[in-house]
Amino acid sequence: MRKHLRSFSFILLSLFFVAFPMSAFSEASPAEALAEAQKQHDEWGFPHRDGIVLVLSGGGTKGLAHIGVLEILERENIPIAAIVGTSMGAVIGGIYASGYSAAEMKEIISDLDMMEIISNRSSAEAADINYNKPPSSGSAIFNVFMDEKKKPRSNRGMLRAKGLYSFLNEMTARVTVTDFNLLPIPFAAMATDLETGESVVLRDGNLASALRASLSIPGIFEPWEMNGRLFVDGGLRANLPVLEAKRLFPGHPVVAVNLSPENITKRRDSLRSMVEVMAQTIEILMVHQVRVNAAAADLVISPKVKDFGILQSDGYDQIIARGVEAAEPMVEQLRDISCPPGQPFCEFRHIDPPSSVKPLVTEIRFEGVPESIAKVLHSNYDHWIGGPLDMEKVADAVKALSVGDDFASVEGRAQTLTEETAAVVFSIERPPKYEFGLGGYVSNLYPDSWISLSAQARDIFFEGDVGSAEYRFGSRWGAMLRYFTPKTRHDTQFGVVLSAREEGYVPGNAAPFELERYSGRIAWYKDIGRKARIGLGYAVERIEYDQDGTLDGPYINFTFNNLDDPILPTKGLSVNSDIWFPNGETTVTHTRFHAYLPIWQTWNVVLSGGLKTGDVDDPAYAATLGTNEELFSLAAHPLVGDQAYWIHLGAAKMITRSWWGGLNLEIFGNFGQTMREWENDQSWWEAGIALSAPMTNFSSRVMLIYDQSGEFTLGYSIGIPMWWNGPLP
């Protein structure tokens, strides 16, 4: 059935009509529903302990209020016998059940960049502006994918959220058991089977995977596969699973923390985005089952979080405080089941599972990838065999494998083989075999605008290779072919780039020119850690101009990138440098850098710049100033020379940030200079203010610029500029 759930729109419809059959809205009374749950009771055999069963509802980032409730429960020494959670309630409950305290979780949240985690905007997912890297999946404005059977599909969620699972895996790294009953606090998570609409209890397996499945908000996050089933958010069928908790853990009072508002009515002007509409729709569909379950609870705590969004980007401390405020009035009712005086809360919590002896790793498996790729991956982790199981290392490996575009998702888990041995299993989902994209760029500052069509394929000649073709048409045409071999165990690969394009400028200090470039390049690349990459190769280029000619020579590339976010960076450094030695007569280079430094709250300093070298006597290889956003006011009439450098200094304020991107305000100043034979030739400066809305696959910007000539320019751009390598092949 899953193969038919290919399109995004069909998934949404399936969720609302499959996950919510009419029987879900039957008017069964709480007593009848509870009796049915008790009738279905299957003894689970969890370790008996006194205390409450805590039920935590879903609610996106509103679920951080659960931490505030847990804080009060700890303060009052309320023993917790078990936890059952849904969606964000499952995440908070599962992490807490694995051994974290409320104070530790508050500290983690205070340093957490939630938007970075859920959006996972890695540099590989940004625009393909670096032709020394393999093509990136989903880099166009609009993408269509095809599987091995050439059946088309689109994204099954707006966010792949690879970083979300990596974070959950890191948070649960201390867990070595696969039976959630053996956690410091017994735990169960609720999820919804996307194929059947069935509400499913997840109580064993990989804890991080169970939390990711329960949190798969439909339409926002990609569904999550676990145990051969495809899961979405558990809140669709059981957002407040009180009845399920009574079935799983009978004989205990149930305290439910409900984040669903009693009154779901919202004003039209508050439903301002697709996310808000989807959240309200789901709230409407859940309201009956939430009310039935709330009525079955012994005590309900209802934090007032209606004014927060399900994907809130800030205000986490306030959300936690709402949980504290809601739990405080319930203290008197909770004291009846609190610990006896002098009995510390920690007696109900243990960091380590009952057996603290870690099993030995005797096997490492990579599922979901061809044998040739598995062999390369094995070479990086075979040294684990014979040593004790270390789930923190597994979490680090998942994080490393999730970086870039090689794999769509990576799950890492331990599988018990015997009482003393275990296997480490990585379940990997690869990107679609074929991809087609539509992109474009337009600006009133730059003379060139275009629409681009792209195609990408994997496993062309070898398992793990990738190639792409792109054609751009508009004011000037261009075409490019790229091919990269699979990576070796030493993180090396070969890349081939072929390009052809029409090019022309109307320089402010030279005669206009038009030419055509036909170039090719082959290079060997090696990744240095996760942040750096070097390339060594050979390039050849033919120029059709007044004086046709062909040049060739060695080529060098170096890239470094540790930006915290390629779309809305706030700290870090990126450097890209291309060097070409054509015919040994001149050196053509293009180096750019971007540095970001936080200075105060949402403000940061932006420092960027670069250097170009070439030959001003040959228009095809002149160093230009203004062609690639070096100085915006020179875009229509760039300056040329043998060398050119520029500096950009700005103060940027992040107005808003969300999973889709954000809104950024920047006050900046630019200065640049061209040189002839390293002697000053002509300089230019400008200052301005810019309002930009950068997103993963789309961006827009409006700016007001005042330049050296005393003129003001109002400029705009729509789309992500994918500049050619300038004078480099």
JSON list of N, CA, C and O in Angstrom, two decimals, residues 282-303:
[
{"chain": "A", "resi": 282, "resn": "ILE", "atom": "N", "xyz": [-5.82, 19.52, 12.56]},
{"chain": "A", "resi": 282, "resn": "ILE", "atom": "CA", "xyz": [-5.54, 18.35, 13.38]},
{"chain": "A", "resi": 282, "resn": "ILE", "atom": "C", "xyz": [-6.20, 18.49, 14.75]},
{"chain": "A", "resi": 282, "resn": "ILE", "atom": "O", "xyz": [-6.74, 17.53, 15.31]},
{"chain": "A", "resi": 283, "resn": "GLU", "atom": "N", "xyz": [-6.20, 19.72, 15.30]},
{"chain": "A", "resi": 283, "resn": "GLU", "atom": "CA", "xyz": [-6.83, 19.97, 16.60]},
{"chain": "A", "resi": 283, "resn": "GLU", "atom": "C", "xyz": [-8.32, 19.66, 16.53]},
{"chain": "A", "resi": 283, "resn": "GLU", "atom": "O", "xyz": [-8.88, 19.06, 17.45]},
{"chain": "A", "resi": 284, "resn": "ILE", "atom": "N", "xyz": [-8.97, 20.06, 15.46]},
{"chain": "A", "resi": 284, "resn": "ILE", "atom": "CA", "xyz": [-10.39, 19.78, 15.28]},
{"chain": "A", "resi": 284, "resn": "ILE", "atom": "C", "xyz": [-10.65, 18.28, 15.25]},
{"chain": "A", "resi": 284, "resn": "ILE", "atom": "O", "xyz": [-11.60, 17.77, 15.86]},
{"chain": "A", "resi": 285, "resn": "LEU", "atom": "N", "xyz": [-9.80, 17.55, 14.52]},
{"chain": "A", "resi": 285, "resn": "LEU", "atom": "CA", "xyz": [-9.99, 16.12, 14.37]},
{"chain": "A", "resi": 285, "resn": "LEU", "atom": "C", "xyz": [-9.70, 15.36, 15.67]},
{"chain": "A", "resi": 285, "resn": "LEU", "atom": "O", "xyz": [-10.27, 14.29, 15.89]},
{"chain": "A", "resi": 286, "resn": "MET", "atom": "N", "xyz": [-8.86, 15.92, 16.54]},
{"chain": "A", "resi": 286, "resn": "MET", "atom": "CA", "xyz": [-8.46, 15.23, 17.76]},
{"chain": "A", "resi": 286, "resn": "MET", "atom": "C", "xyz": [-9.35, 15.54, 18.96]},
{"chain": "A", "resi": 286, "resn": "MET", "atom": "O", "xyz": [-9.29, 14.85, 19.97]},
{"chain": "A", "resi": 287, "resn": "VAL", "atom": "N", "xyz": [-10.15, 16.58, 18.89]},
{"chain": "A", "resi": 287, "resn": "VAL", "atom": "CA", "xyz": [-10.78, 17.12, 20.08]},
{"chain": "A", "resi": 287, "resn": "VAL", "atom": "C", "xyz": [-11.62, 16.08, 20.82]},
{"chain": "A", "resi": 287, "resn": "VAL", "atom": "O", "xyz": [-11.59, 16.01, 22.06]},
{"chain": "A", "resi": 288, "resn": "HIS", "atom": "N", "xyz": [-12.37, 15.24, 20.10]},
{"chain": "A", "resi": 288, "resn": "HIS", "atom": "CA", "xyz": [-13.24, 14.27, 20.78]},
{"chain": "A", "resi": 288, "resn": "HIS", "atom": "C", "xyz": [-12.45, 13.23, 21.54]},
{"chain": "A", "resi": 288, "resn": "HIS", "atom": "O", "xyz": [-12.71, 12.97, 22.72]},
{"chain": "A", "resi": 289, "resn": "GLN", "atom": "N", "xyz": [-11.44, 12.62, 20.86]},
{"chain": "A", "resi": 289, "resn": "GLN", "atom": "CA", "xyz": [-10.68, 11.57, 21.54]},
{"chain": "A", "resi": 289, "resn": "GLN", "atom": "C", "xyz": [-9.88, 12.11, 22.70]},
{"chain": "A", "resi": 289, "resn": "GLN", "atom": "O", "xyz": [-9.65, 11.42, 23.68]},
{"chain": "A", "resi": 290, "resn": "VAL", "atom": "N", "xyz": [-9.45, 13.36, 22.64]},
{"chain": "A", "resi": 290, "resn": "VAL", "atom": "CA", "xyz": [-8.74, 13.97, 23.76]},
{"chain": "A", "resi": 290, "resn": "VAL", "atom": "C", "xyz": [-9.66, 14.13, 24.95]},
{"chain": "A", "resi": 290, "resn": "VAL", "atom": "O", "xyz": [-9.30, 13.84, 26.09]},
{"chain": "A", "resi": 291, "resn": "ARG", "atom": "N", "xyz": [-10.91, 14.59, 24.71]},
{"chain": "A", "resi": 291, "resn": "ARG", "atom": "CA", "xyz": [-11.86, 14.79, 25.79]},
{"chain": "A", "resi": 291, "resn": "ARG", "atom": "C", "xyz": [-12.22, 13.47, 26.46]},
{"chain": "A", "resi": 291, "resn": "ARG", "atom": "O", "xyz": [-12.34, 13.39, 27.69]},
{"chain": "A", "resi": 292, "resn": "VAL", "atom": "N", "xyz": [-12.40, 12.41, 25.69]},
{"chain": "A", "resi": 292, "resn": "VAL", "atom": "CA", "xyz": [-12.71, 11.10, 26.25]},
{"chain": "A", "resi": 292, "resn": "VAL", "atom": "C", "xyz": [-11.57, 10.62, 27.14]},
{"chain": "A", "resi": 292, "resn": "VAL", "atom": "O", "xyz": [-11.79, 10.13, 28.25]},
{"chain": "A", "resi": 293, "resn": "ASN", "atom": "N", "xyz": [-10.34, 10.76, 26.68]},
{"chain": "A", "resi": 293, "resn": "ASN", "atom": "CA", "xyz": [-9.20, 10.30, 27.46]},
{"chain": "A", "resi": 293, "resn": "ASN", "atom": "C", "xyz": [-8.96, 11.17, 28.69]},
{"chain": "A", "resi": 293, "resn": "ASN", "atom": "O", "xyz": [-8.60, 10.67, 29.76]},
{"chain": "A", "resi": 294, "resn": "ALA", "atom": "N", "xyz": [-9.17, 12.47, 28.56]},
{"chain": "A", "resi": 294, "resn": "ALA", "atom": "CA", "xyz": [-8.99, 13.36, 29.71]},
{"chain": "A", "resi": 294, "resn": "ALA", "atom": "C", "xyz": [-9.97, 13.01, 30.83]},
{"chain": "A", "resi": 294, "resn": "ALA", "atom": "O", "xyz": [-9.63, 13.06, 32.01]},
{"chain": "A", "resi": 295, "resn": "ALA", "atom": "N", "xyz": [-11.19, 12.63, 30.45]},
{"chain": "A", "resi": 295, "resn": "ALA", "atom": "CA", "xyz": [-12.20, 12.26, 31.44]},
{"chain": "A", "resi": 295, "resn": "ALA", "atom": "C", "xyz": [-11.82, 10.99, 32.19]},
{"chain": "A", "resi": 295, "resn": "ALA", "atom": "O", "xyz": [-12.28, 10.77, 33.32]},
{"chain": "A", "resi": 296, "resn": "ALA", "atom": "N", "xyz": [-11.01, 10.14, 31.58]},
{"chain": "A", "resi": 296, "resn": "ALA", "atom": "CA", "xyz": [-10.62, 8.87, 32.20]},
{"chain": "A", "resi": 296, "resn": "ALA", "atom": "C", "xyz": [-9.42, 9.02, 33.12]},
{"chain": "A", "resi": 296, "resn": "ALA", "atom": "O", "xyz": [-9.07, 8.09, 33.84]},
{"chain": "A", "resi": 297, "resn": "ALA", "atom": "N", "xyz": [-8.75, 10.19, 33.12]},
{"chain": "A", "resi": 297, "resn": "ALA", "atom": "CA", "xyz": [-7.56, 10.40, 33.94]},
{"chain": "A", "resi": 297, "resn": "ALA", "atom": "C", "xyz": [-7.96, 10.70, 35.37]},
{"chain": "A", "resi": 297, "resn": "ALA", "atom": "O", "xyz": [-9.03, 11.22, 35.65]},
{"chain": "A", "resi": 298, "resn": "ASP", "atom": "N", "xyz": [-7.09, 10.37, 36.32]},
{"chain": "A", "resi": 298, "resn": "ASP", "atom": "CA", "xyz": [-7.32, 10.67, 37.73]},
{"chain": "A", "resi": 298, "resn": "ASP", "atom": "C", "xyz": [-7.04, 12.14, 38.03]},
{"chain": "A", "resi": 298, "resn": "ASP", "atom": "O", "xyz": [-7.63, 12.72, 38.94]},
{"chain": "A", "resi": 299, "resn": "LEU", "atom": "N", "xyz": [-6.12, 12.74, 37.28]},
{"chain": "A", "resi": 299, "resn": "LEU", "atom": "CA", "xyz": [-5.79, 14.15, 37.44]},
{"chain": "A", "resi": 299, "resn": "LEU", "atom": "C", "xyz": [-5.29, 14.68, 36.11]},
{"chain": "A", "resi": 299, "resn": "LEU", "atom": "O", "xyz": [-4.49, 14.03, 35.44]},
{"chain": "A", "resi": 300, "resn": "VAL", "atom": "N", "xyz": [-5.78, 15.85, 35.72]},
{"chain": "A", "resi": 300, "resn": "VAL", "atom": "CA", "xyz": [-5.37, 16.47, 34.46]},
{"chain": "A", "resi": 300, "resn": "VAL", "atom": "C", "xyz": [-4.70, 17.81, 34.76]},
{"chain": "A", "resi": 300, "resn": "VAL", "atom": "O", "xyz": [-5.27, 18.65, 35.45]},
{"chain": "A", "resi": 301, "resn": "ILE", "atom": "N", "xyz": [-3.51, 18.00, 34.23]},
{"chain": "A", "resi": 301, "resn": "ILE", "atom": "CA", "xyz": [-2.78, 19.26, 34.31]},
{"chain": "A", "resi": 301, "resn": "ILE", "atom": "C", "xyz": [-2.79, 19.87, 32.92]},
{"chain": "A", "resi": 301, "resn": "ILE", "atom": "O", "xyz": [-2.37, 19.24, 31.95]},
{"chain": "A", "resi": 302, "resn": "SER", "atom": "N", "xyz": [-3.25, 21.11, 32.81]},
{"chain": "A", "resi": 302, "resn": "SER", "atom": "CA", "xyz": [-3.45, 21.73, 31.50]},
{"chain": "A", "resi": 302, "resn": "SER", "atom": "C", "xyz": [-2.67, 23.05, 31.40]},
{"chain": "A", "resi": 302, "resn": "SER", "atom": "O", "xyz": [-3.21, 24.12, 31.70]},
{"chain": "A", "resi": 303, "resn": "PRO", "atom": "N", "xyz": [-1.41, 23.02, 31.00]},
{"chain": "A", "resi": 303, "resn": "PRO", "atom": "CA", "xyz": [-0.64, 24.25, 30.82]},
{"chain": "A", "resi": 303, "resn": "PRO", "atom": "C", "xyz": [-1.29, 25.15, 29.76]},
{"chain": "A", "resi": 303, "resn": "PRO", "atom": "O", "xyz": [-1.79, 24.68, 28.74]}
]
